Amino acid sequence: MIRLHNVERSYPLGRGQLFYVLRDIDLDISQGDFVSVMGPSGAGKSTLLHILGMHDHGWTGEYFFDETATHHLKAKERASLRNEKIGFVFQQYHLLDDLTVYENLDIPLSYRHYSKSERTALVGDALDRFQIVGKKDLYPRQLSGGQQQLVGVARAIIAQPKLLLADEPTGNLHSSQGEEIMKLFRKLNEEGMTIVQVTHSEKNASYGKRIVQLRDGWIV
Amino acid sequence: MLNDIRFAFRLLFKSPGFTLVAIAALALSVGANTAIFSAVNSLLLRPLPVEDIDRLVYSIALREGFDPFGSSLIEYAAYRDRSHSFVSSGVAAQRSFNLTGHDDPERVRGATVMATYLTTLGVKPALGRTFTADENLPGGPAVTLIGYEFWQRHYGGRVGVLGEPLNLEGRSYNIVGVMPRGFDLPGAAEVWLPFQANIDSLPLVEQAASNYEIAARLKPGVALKQADAELKAIARQLEGEYPEFRHGWSVKVISLRQQLLGDLEGRVHKALFALMGGVGFLLLICCANVANLQLARGFGRERELALRRALGASRGRLVRQLFTESMLLAVLGGISGLLLAYWLVPALAMLNPIQGISFAAFLRHFEIDGRVLSFALVVSLVTGVIFGLLPALKGAGTHELMLRIKQGDQRSGGAASRQWLNSLIVAEIAIAMTLLVSGGLIVQSFQRLQHVDLGFNPENLLTLKMILPESKYSEYRQRVAFNDQMLDRIKNLSGVVSAGTTTNIPLEREITYDARFEVEGRVPSNPNEVLITSHRIVSPDYLKTLDATLMSGRFIDGNDRAGNLPVVVISEELARQAWPGQNPLGKRLKRVRAGQTFPSMTVVGVVKNVKEDLFNYRINRPVWYVPYAQVENSFPVNLIVRAKGNPTFLTTAVREAIRAIDPDQPVSDVMTMNTNLSDVLVTERFSAVLMAALAASGLLLASIGLYGVMAYSVSQRTSEIGVRVALGAQPRHVFQLIMGHGMKLTLLGVTIGLLAAWSATRLLVSLLFELSACDATTFSAITLLLGFVGLVACYLPARSAMHLDPVEALRYE
Ligand SMILES: Nc1ncnc2c1ncn2[C@@H]1O[C@H](COP(=O)(O)OP(=O)(O)O)[C@@H](O)[C@H]1O
Ligand SMILES: [Mg+2]
């Protein structure tokens, strides 16, 4: 499903010098895979995830998504491809403070072409499926961290993406809450969702099917 | 404390952008406040060279309850003898004199005054003495007082001037005193003669002439209102006692200060109050703006402040620190504002808002004196308190300390604090709205007043004034001959289209002449009816020179001479009052005055209404024009010349033409009609220009404020926007998000502003002309304008939000 070839990402250091965050990345991820990206802080994990998530386009190399050469796409086309195929979970949850759980779930739908009734139905399904119907009118600050991340995951998949990207999704959670999320990921993966997560924990990585180790921008 | 100040300075230097914007906004509003206050101070507060000006009053005779005239001796004597409101009172009559024996013959402004007029005003001579009671008696000595500036100009301030003769109107007067510097009441007098008459023994006609000015000093404890009521009651008695002279007349007492401003209706006061309100509003906008900047900056500093508290600073200590910063800003803004005011004040004085001519040295020179300085200081400090207190209290607030430290600047400014920014900006927009609507109404009224149909064409007209001395022109035919000769010569000058003479230049700031009249064959429906018209005695070509519009009949012509049929040309308004719905041509009317009979005059022409009278600019007053050759009079001769081009080019030629006929004849007030007209709407122009400037400044500040809040809100919502983009938001969604927020604030502000403006403009009613205080066009135009400005102010922040890179926005992960 995903093929990266010779992807490199650098930032200018000043005086014409470049600082390479990612070097010569070749990576294949097939449909239904569950990859855990591991490595020390600063290794470039988040950078890789943002490239996969098509948030970043300051890189060089080739990135095929379902045979689409995303490196040839225009920003607009890439954005709509992303909207259609990719969901994102953040370490910080990043629920919108001023919106209720229900409204947070509705946000991704409001940015896509869904009708009012489809949106109601999809949000309803997600609330059901994640067993948070009772919390739908609460604000994020009224939820525990684990509950917030649950909403975060629900929000990431509500628009039915094929690929779920998660950057340290359990980084801010207690281990028991983290386990919840990991079980949820495994379930989603079993249902066919392709998942790439960044994690520091061997235990979390064990939920996945394989591990990609990054060190100083290189895959090792 | 010193440490606080030093630290505050360092902080201000650290963010020069913020500091400059804040100081500029403060300077603008403190400067505007100070400048307007200096006008208020000069016009309404500053002491003048008379004693305790605020206890002095002036009475205006009112016909039909609204039409203002000078006072008569009948009134004066009655008020003096019957009223209990005054310590003392006196009368004066403005006159001008031909002064000879000094270089060129000169026309000087002067007055005849009662000794009590000067003592009532409490004026102390700079040299010598004022008049004694004896000098006021009929047949008293020929003595005169001279003004300080006159003394300097003609005698170089020589002390030995006392006892020297002064030649006025061909008669010699002994100088007995020099008035103090700046004193020139009544009018702009430079020489004073004693009023030498016994009022009771004067013929009634003379007693009834409304040529006088009454000044009176209120008894301690008596309010102006009481005096006004008392004189009104006396005026009613006079109506019964002298029906033929005083019928239909009442009186209004105003403060002398108001009279000096030439402000019979109190418009100057109202305009000044409106302007003070306007600058006050501007100051509020500015306070809200700077408070917002401070708040926003405070959020950015939450980490620093939380750390300070963690290190042991008490809340009070932090409030003090933050407050010191605000006060420092206020003081810097205040100083800049004061500098701005030093530059603005002379400009305001040039825009002169008053019609009065007296005390020009005081009333036309606004200055920054101690009172104005204290005002500027207080305004700056109050401003500092207003915009500094809220951010200080918020900034030093008791919010969850450790959380702030841990989170750093990640989620600075919670929803509650953001709410403050939003409320302040809404308030700002609402105030700007009020200011703009008020400004819009006042400017439009001014424009309407400016475009009032004058009934004549003021372009290319040169005007000048002459008084033919009785001594030389004792017989009326001599005066007519002078007139005819002069007009003959002037018409033949090259560059002259036509020329004429009249007894009052339209809309001039002088005593104007009026006449009571009767319509032949008409029984007044109301026995109290008094018909009064502006009375103009004119040469044949006068109306043609003015370019007045003839509606029917003809203008006065060269055949309308003594011995021929007495004729009159009337204005439409006079026709409407005398013969409503009928053709006035051929009808007859005549002037009435007790003790005199006048011939019936036949109406030969009707002209479109001409604005003749300054104090009736807003209404149409009847006017009639009678031929100079048919009506003997000793009124001034005012020459009006229509030029082919720029009328000032004719000045020398016209002066020479007059000198050729009579080398001793002084002329004065040579000016263009447009110069004369520019004096008519001074108060309105002053308020229009200033209100427009204030409204524009308010709009500018409010839009900068809105821009600032939106830009800050975007910077604050960076991570939220990043998340939204990561969740699929397209640039246009982000754009809509920010614009939506900004427009919501704008619309809320506009809505509140509409309500505020709707109630505020009620107070402006008396300043408006042919315009409703809730004029729908103005309200909607200003709404659109603010909406548009709101869009523009939000556009840039919204655009920058649109281009936010989600990776950057989420980078701290
Ligand atoms: N916008 C940027 N400018 C410069 N350096 C960056 C930028 N973004 C990331 N980096 C650097 O790239 C490296 C990898 O970052 P990241 O991918 O966030 O690491 P991690 O593996 O901890 O997620 C780090 O050293 C980081 O400082
Ligand atoms: Mg990372």
mmCIF file of N, CA and C in Angstrom, chain A residues 61-158:
data_model
loop_
_atom_site.group_PDB
_atom_site.id
_atom_site.type_symbol
_atom_site.label_atom_id
_atom_site.label_comp_id
_atom_site.label_asym_id
_atom_site.label_seq_id
_atom_site.Cartn_x
_atom_site.Cartn_y
_atom_site.Cartn_z
ATOM 1 N N GLY A 61 12.607 12.449 -2.678
ATOM 2 C CA GLY A 61 12.464 11.004 -2.825
ATOM 3 C C GLY A 61 11.096 10.651 -3.383
ATOM 4 N N GLU A 62 10.702 9.406 -3.258
ATOM 5 C CA GLU A 62 9.428 8.963 -3.823
ATOM 6 C C GLU A 62 8.549 8.352 -2.751
ATOM 7 N N TYR A 63 7.252 8.659 -2.861
ATOM 8 C CA TYR A 63 6.281 8.139 -1.901
ATOM 9 C C TYR A 63 5.057 7.718 -2.702
ATOM 10 N N PHE A 64 4.890 6.383 -2.815
ATOM 11 C CA PHE A 64 3.714 5.863 -3.523
ATOM 12 C C PHE A 64 2.685 5.437 -2.507
ATOM 13 N N PHE A 65 1.471 5.909 -2.685
ATOM 14 C CA PHE A 65 0.353 5.479 -1.836
ATOM 15 C C PHE A 65 -0.655 4.826 -2.756
ATOM 16 N N ASP A 66 -0.873 3.498 -2.568
ATOM 17 C CA ASP A 66 -1.792 2.787 -3.479
ATOM 18 C C ASP A 66 -1.439 3.072 -4.929
ATOM 19 N N GLU A 67 -0.151 3.036 -5.264
ATOM 20 C CA GLU A 67 0.321 3.264 -6.633
ATOM 21 C C GLU A 67 0.236 4.727 -7.064
ATOM 22 N N THR A 68 -0.347 5.619 -6.213
ATOM 23 C CA THR A 68 -0.329 7.050 -6.564
ATOM 24 C C THR A 68 1.025 7.628 -6.174
ATOM 25 N N ALA A 69 1.660 8.274 -7.129
ATOM 26 C CA ALA A 69 2.957 8.899 -6.806
ATOM 27 C C ALA A 69 2.673 10.223 -6.118
ATOM 28 N N THR A 70 2.622 10.196 -4.796
ATOM 29 C CA THR A 70 2.217 11.421 -4.075
ATOM 30 C C THR A 70 3.236 12.530 -4.260
ATOM 31 N N HIS A 71 4.504 12.188 -4.576
ATOM 32 C CA HIS A 71 5.509 13.227 -4.751
ATOM 33 C C HIS A 71 5.278 14.034 -6.011
ATOM 34 N N HIS A 72 4.373 13.560 -6.884
ATOM 35 C CA HIS A 72 4.032 14.362 -8.066
ATOM 36 C C HIS A 72 2.734 15.133 -7.888
ATOM 37 N N LEU A 73 2.085 14.918 -6.738
ATOM 38 C CA LEU A 73 0.775 15.563 -6.571
ATOM 39 C C LEU A 73 0.924 17.042 -6.186
ATOM 40 N N LYS A 74 -0.136 17.798 -6.556
ATOM 41 C CA LYS A 74 -0.165 19.189 -6.080
ATOM 42 C C LYS A 74 -0.699 19.182 -4.655
ATOM 43 N N ALA A 75 -0.424 20.254 -3.937
ATOM 44 C CA ALA A 75 -0.796 20.330 -2.514
ATOM 45 C C ALA A 75 -2.269 19.972 -2.313
ATOM 46 N N LYS A 76 -3.115 20.507 -3.197
ATOM 47 C CA LYS A 76 -4.556 20.304 -3.047
ATOM 48 C C LYS A 76 -4.924 18.834 -3.210
ATOM 49 N N GLU A 77 -4.293 18.219 -4.240
ATOM 50 C CA GLU A 77 -4.592 16.806 -4.504
ATOM 51 C C GLU A 77 -4.106 15.931 -3.352
ATOM 52 N N ARG A 78 -2.928 16.284 -2.857
ATOM 53 C CA ARG A 78 -2.389 15.522 -1.740
ATOM 54 C C ARG A 78 -3.311 15.652 -0.521
ATOM 55 N N ALA A 79 -3.811 16.880 -0.289
ATOM 56 C CA ALA A 79 -4.698 17.095 0.859
ATOM 57 C C ALA A 79 -5.961 16.256 0.727
ATOM 58 N N SER A 80 -6.490 16.169 -0.486
ATOM 59 C CA SER A 80 -7.742 15.419 -0.585
ATOM 60 C C SER A 80 -7.474 13.914 -0.515
ATOM 61 N N LEU A 81 -6.306 13.483 -1.020
ATOM 62 C CA LEU A 81 -5.933 12.082 -0.861
ATOM 63 C C LEU A 81 -5.816 11.753 0.632
ATOM 64 N N ARG A 82 -5.151 12.647 1.347
ATOM 65 C CA ARG A 82 -4.972 12.449 2.784
ATOM 66 C C ARG A 82 -6.318 12.389 3.491
ATOM 67 N N ASN A 83 -7.194 13.328 3.140
ATOM 68 C CA ASN A 83 -8.501 13.354 3.800
ATOM 69 C C ASN A 83 -9.267 12.065 3.593
ATOM 70 N N GLU A 84 -9.030 11.482 2.428
ATOM 71 C CA GLU A 84 -9.788 10.271 2.106
ATOM 72 C C GLU A 84 -9.218 9.041 2.793
ATOM 73 N N LYS A 85 -7.866 9.019 2.927
ATOM 74 C CA LYS A 85 -7.243 7.745 3.298
ATOM 75 C C LYS A 85 -6.621 7.679 4.691
ATOM 76 N N ILE A 86 -6.330 8.832 5.305
ATOM 77 C CA ILE A 86 -5.470 8.792 6.486
ATOM 78 C C ILE A 86 -6.132 9.409 7.707
ATOM 79 N N GLY A 87 -5.959 8.740 8.866
ATOM 80 C CA GLY A 87 -6.383 9.307 10.141
ATOM 81 C C GLY A 87 -5.169 9.483 11.029
ATOM 82 N N PHE A 88 -5.263 10.443 11.961
ATOM 83 C CA PHE A 88 -4.102 10.782 12.768
ATOM 84 C C PHE A 88 -4.465 10.815 14.253
ATOM 85 N N VAL A 89 -3.598 10.175 15.073
ATOM 86 C CA VAL A 89 -3.772 10.246 16.530
ATOM 87 C C VAL A 89 -2.540 10.914 17.120
ATOM 88 N N PHE A 90 -2.765 11.859 18.059
ATOM 89 C CA PHE A 90 -1.636 12.617 18.612
ATOM 90 C C PHE A 90 -1.330 12.199 20.038
ATOM 91 N N GLN A 91 -0.070 12.347 20.419
ATOM 92 C CA GLN A 91 0.326 12.054 21.800
ATOM 93 C C GLN A 91 -0.462 12.955 22.775
ATOM 94 N N GLN A 92 -0.627 14.246 22.366
ATOM 95 C CA GLN A 92 -1.291 15.233 23.230
ATOM 96 C C GLN A 92 -2.819 15.187 23.106
ATOM 97 N N TYR A 93 -3.349 14.200 22.463
ATOM 98 C CA TYR A 93 -4.787 14.035 22.118
ATOM 99 C C TYR A 93 -5.277 15.133 21.170
ATOM 100 N N HIS A 94 -4.974 16.423 21.559
ATOM 101 C CA HIS A 94 -5.408 17.540 20.715
ATOM 102 C C HIS A 94 -6.883 17.547 20.405
ATOM 103 N N LEU A 95 -7.663 17.282 21.448
ATOM 104 C CA LEU A 95 -9.090 17.533 21.255
ATOM 105 C C LEU A 95 -9.270 19.050 21.325
ATOM 106 N N LEU A 96 -10.284 19.561 20.634
ATOM 107 C CA LEU A 96 -10.484 21.011 20.674
ATOM 108 C C LEU A 96 -11.241 21.377 21.949
ATOM 109 N N ASP A 97 -10.601 22.213 22.757
ATOM 110 C CA ASP A 97 -11.086 22.523 24.104
ATOM 111 C C ASP A 97 -12.514 23.038 24.151
ATOM 112 N N ASP A 98 -12.849 23.862 23.158
ATOM 113 C CA ASP A 98 -14.137 24.548 23.238
ATOM 114 C C ASP A 98 -15.273 23.733 22.637
ATOM 115 N N LEU A 99 -14.931 22.529 22.172
ATOM 116 C CA LEU A 99 -15.967 21.704 21.556
ATOM 117 C C LEU A 99 -16.263 20.485 22.435
ATOM 118 N N THR A 100 -17.510 19.999 22.380
ATOM 119 C CA THR A 100 -17.876 18.802 23.139
ATOM 120 C C THR A 100 -17.308 17.574 22.428
ATOM 121 N N VAL A 101 -17.395 16.453 23.108
ATOM 122 C CA VAL A 101 -16.955 15.193 22.519
ATOM 123 C C VAL A 101 -17.638 14.971 21.170
ATOM 124 N N TYR A 102 -18.939 15.177 21.187
ATOM 125 C CA TYR A 102 -19.700 14.987 19.958
ATOM 126 C C TYR A 102 -19.150 15.862 18.836
ATOM 127 N N GLU A 103 -18.951 17.148 19.174
ATOM 128 C CA GLU A 103 -18.485 18.089 18.150
ATOM 129 C C GLU A 103 -17.071 17.764 17.692
ATOM 130 N N ASN A 104 -16.235 17.279 18.623
ATOM 131 C CA ASN A 104 -14.887 16.887 18.245
ATOM 132 C C ASN A 104 -14.921 15.758 17.223
ATOM 133 N N LEU A 105 -15.836 14.839 17.429
ATOM 134 C CA LEU A 105 -15.931 13.718 16.491
ATOM 135 C C LEU A 105 -16.443 14.188 15.134
ATOM 136 N N ASP A 106 -17.259 15.218 15.193
ATOM 137 C CA ASP A 106 -17.890 15.701 13.961
ATOM 138 C C ASP A 106 -16.917 16.481 13.078
ATOM 139 N N ILE A 107 -15.848 17.025 13.718
ATOM 140 C CA ILE A 107 -14.946 17.917 12.973
ATOM 141 C C ILE A 107 -14.406 17.321 11.675
ATOM 142 N N PRO A 108 -13.797 16.135 11.712
ATOM 143 C CA PRO A 108 -13.232 15.615 10.465
ATOM 144 C C PRO A 108 -14.309 15.475 9.391
ATOM 145 N N LEU A 109 -15.522 15.114 9.806
ATOM 146 C CA LEU A 109 -16.600 14.951 8.827
ATOM 147 C C LEU A 109 -16.967 16.300 8.209
ATOM 148 N N SER A 110 -16.919 17.358 9.059
ATOM 149 C CA SER A 110 -17.317 18.674 8.549
ATOM 150 C C SER A 110 -16.351 19.145 7.467
ATOM 151 N N TYR A 111 -15.124 18.596 7.468
ATOM 152 C CA TYR A 111 -14.155 18.991 6.452
ATOM 153 C C TYR A 111 -14.203 18.089 5.230
ATOM 154 N N ARG A 112 -15.095 17.130 5.251
ATOM 155 C CA ARG A 112 -15.211 16.227 4.096
ATOM 156 C C ARG A 112 -16.619 16.305 3.554
ATOM 157 N N HIS A 113 -16.821 15.627 2.452
ATOM 158 C CA HIS A 113 -18.129 15.774 1.812
ATOM 159 C C HIS A 113 -19.129 14.786 2.380
ATOM 160 N N TYR A 114 -19.613 15.072 3.553
ATOM 161 C CA TYR A 114 -20.656 14.228 4.124
ATOM 162 C C TYR A 114 -21.902 15.065 4.298
ATOM 163 N N SER A 115 -23.052 14.397 4.121
ATOM 164 C CA SER A 115 -24.293 15.117 4.346
ATOM 165 C C SER A 115 -24.562 15.157 5.848
ATOM 166 N N LYS A 116 -25.476 16.015 6.206
ATOM 167 C CA LYS A 116 -25.838 16.183 7.618
ATOM 168 C C LYS A 116 -26.224 14.833 8.243
ATOM 169 N N SER A 117 -27.046 14.078 7.514
ATOM 170 C CA SER A 117 -27.541 12.827 8.113
ATOM 171 C C SER A 117 -26.430 11.776 8.199
ATOM 172 N N GLU A 118 -25.562 11.756 7.188
ATOM 173 C CA GLU A 118 -24.429 10.835 7.254
ATOM 174 C C GLU A 118 -23.567 11.160 8.466
ATOM 175 N N ARG A 119 -23.369 12.442 8.682
ATOM 176 C CA ARG A 119 -22.519 12.850 9.807
ATOM 177 C C ARG A 119 -23.132 12.392 11.119
ATOM 178 N N THR A 120 -24.432 12.635 11.285
ATOM 179 C CA THR A 120 -25.099 12.217 12.518
ATOM 180 C C THR A 120 -24.931 10.708 12.698
ATOM 181 N N ALA A 121 -25.124 9.981 11.630
ATOM 182 C CA ALA A 121 -25.052 8.522 11.713
ATOM 183 C C ALA A 121 -23.641 8.069 12.076
ATOM 184 N N LEU A 122 -22.631 8.641 11.408
ATOM 185 C CA LEU A 122 -21.251 8.233 11.670
ATOM 186 C C LEU A 122 -20.828 8.571 13.098
ATOM 187 N N VAL A 123 -21.177 9.775 13.555
ATOM 188 C CA VAL A 123 -20.807 10.152 14.922
ATOM 189 C C VAL A 123 -21.514 9.228 15.900
ATOM 190 N N GLY A 124 -22.773 8.957 15.625
ATOM 191 C CA GLY A 124 -23.540 8.052 16.483
ATOM 192 C C GLY A 124 -22.872 6.685 16.559
ATOM 193 N N ASP A 125 -22.493 6.143 15.412
ATOM 194 C CA ASP A 125 -21.809 4.843 15.361
ATOM 195 C C ASP A 125 -20.560 4.854 16.223
ATOM 196 N N ALA A 126 -19.734 5.913 16.031
ATOM 197 C CA ALA A 126 -18.456 5.975 16.734
ATOM 198 C C ALA A 126 -18.685 6.045 18.244
ATOM 199 N N LEU A 127 -19.661 6.869 18.660
ATOM 200 C CA LEU A 127 -19.944 6.983 20.091
ATOM 201 C C LEU A 127 -20.292 5.608 20.657
ATOM 202 N N ASP A 128 -21.107 4.882 19.894
ATOM 203 C CA ASP A 128 -21.553 3.543 20.266
ATOM 204 C C ASP A 128 -20.379 2.594 20.394
ATOM 205 N N ARG A 129 -19.609 2.574 19.312
ATOM 206 C CA ARG A 129 -18.554 1.611 19.164
ATOM 207 C C ARG A 129 -17.491 1.784 20.244
ATOM 208 N N PHE A 130 -17.214 3.055 20.615
ATOM 209 C CA PHE A 130 -16.188 3.305 21.632
ATOM 210 C C PHE A 130 -16.808 3.456 23.017
ATOM 211 N N GLN A 131 -18.098 3.204 23.084
ATOM 212 C CA GLN A 131 -18.842 3.249 24.351
ATOM 213 C C GLN A 131 -18.647 4.569 25.086
ATOM 214 N N ILE A 132 -18.842 5.649 24.358
ATOM 215 C CA ILE A 132 -18.717 6.958 25.001
ATOM 216 C C ILE A 132 -19.981 7.786 24.761
ATOM 217 N N VAL A 133 -21.093 7.103 24.518
ATOM 218 C CA VAL A 133 -22.346 7.822 24.276
ATOM 219 C C VAL A 133 -22.650 8.752 25.444
ATOM 220 N N GLY A 134 -22.427 8.262 26.639
ATOM 221 C CA GLY A 134 -22.728 9.047 27.842
ATOM 222 C C GLY A 134 -21.882 10.294 27.970
ATOM 223 N N LYS A 135 -20.781 10.332 27.230
ATOM 224 C CA LYS A 135 -19.868 11.467 27.388
ATOM 225 C C LYS A 135 -20.011 12.490 26.265
ATOM 226 N N LYS A 136 -20.983 12.267 25.398
ATOM 227 C CA LYS A 136 -20.968 13.053 24.159
ATOM 228 C C LYS A 136 -21.114 14.559 24.380
ATOM 229 N N ASP A 137 -21.759 14.967 25.492
ATOM 230 C CA ASP A 137 -21.934 16.401 25.701
ATOM 231 C C ASP A 137 -20.899 17.000 26.642
ATOM 232 N N LEU A 138 -19.917 16.189 27.025
ATOM 233 C CA LEU A 138 -18.883 16.712 27.914
ATOM 234 C C LEU A 138 -17.794 17.405 27.104
ATOM 235 N N TYR A 139 -17.062 18.276 27.806
ATOM 236 C CA TYR A 139 -15.919 18.923 27.170
ATOM 237 C C TYR A 139 -14.662 18.129 27.494
ATOM 238 N N PRO A 140 -13.632 18.198 26.651
ATOM 239 C CA PRO A 140 -12.426 17.395 26.853
ATOM 240 C C PRO A 140 -11.886 17.482 28.276
ATOM 241 N N ARG A 141 -11.896 18.728 28.864
ATOM 242 C CA ARG A 141 -11.277 18.860 30.187
ATOM 243 C C ARG A 141 -12.042 18.077 31.254
ATOM 244 N N GLN A 142 -13.265 17.653 30.913
ATOM 245 C CA GLN A 142 -14.046 16.887 31.889
ATOM 246 C C GLN A 142 -13.769 15.383 31.791
ATOM 247 N N LEU A 143 -12.838 15.008 30.881
ATOM 248 C CA LEU A 143 -12.528 13.576 30.681
ATOM 249 C C LEU A 143 -11.140 13.263 31.228
ATOM 250 N N SER A 144 -10.928 11.978 31.551
ATOM 251 C CA SER A 144 -9.576 11.555 31.936
ATOM 252 C C SER A 144 -8.721 11.447 30.678
ATOM 253 N N GLY A 145 -7.391 11.342 30.872
ATOM 254 C CA GLY A 145 -6.501 11.247 29.727
ATOM 255 C C GLY A 145 -6.846 10.073 28.822
ATOM 256 N N GLY A 146 -7.111 8.938 29.429
ATOM 257 C CA GLY A 146 -7.431 7.753 28.640
ATOM 258 C C GLY A 146 -8.688 7.964 27.822
ATOM 259 N N GLN A 147 -9.683 8.573 28.475
ATOM 260 C CA GLN A 147 -10.939 8.822 27.749
ATOM 261 C C GLN A 147 -10.717 9.796 26.608
ATOM 262 N N GLN A 148 -9.855 10.791 26.885
ATOM 263 C CA GLN A 148 -9.593 11.772 25.824
ATOM 264 C C GLN A 148 -8.936 11.098 24.630
ATOM 265 N N GLN A 149 -7.970 10.181 24.924
ATOM 266 C CA GLN A 149 -7.302 9.545 23.805
ATOM 267 C C GLN A 149 -8.252 8.610 23.060
ATOM 268 N N LEU A 150 -9.197 8.040 23.810
ATOM 269 C CA LEU A 150 -10.216 7.211 23.170
ATOM 270 C C LEU A 150 -10.983 8.043 22.139
ATOM 271 N N VAL A 151 -11.352 9.251 22.585
ATOM 272 C CA VAL A 151 -12.044 10.155 21.654
ATOM 273 C C VAL A 151 -11.109 10.493 20.499
ATOM 274 N N GLY A 152 -9.812 10.704 20.829
ATOM 275 C CA GLY A 152 -8.832 11.019 19.790
ATOM 276 C C GLY A 152 -8.783 9.929 18.729
ATOM 277 N N VAL A 153 -8.785 8.669 19.156
ATOM 278 C CA VAL A 153 -8.747 7.569 18.194
ATOM 279 C C VAL A 153 -10.054 7.512 17.404
ATOM 280 N N ALA A 154 -11.143 7.666 18.137
ATOM 281 C CA ALA A 154 -12.444 7.636 17.461
ATOM 282 C C ALA A 154 -12.499 8.711 16.384
ATOM 283 N N ARG A 155 -11.963 9.891 16.730
ATOM 284 C CA ARG A 155 -11.984 10.993 15.780
ATOM 285 C C ARG A 155 -11.106 10.678 14.566
ATOM 286 N N ALA A 156 -9.960 9.973 14.822
ATOM 287 C CA ALA A 156 -9.035 9.671 13.736
ATOM 288 C C ALA A 156 -9.651 8.717 12.715
ATOM 289 N N ILE A 157 -10.520 7.835 13.178
ATOM 290 C CA ILE A 157 -11.020 6.827 12.229
ATOM 291 C C ILE A 157 -12.444 7.085 11.782
ATOM 292 N N ILE A 158 -13.015 8.188 12.257
ATOM 293 C CA ILE A 158 -14.448 8.378 11.983
ATOM 294 C C ILE A 158 -14.734 8.541 10.497
#
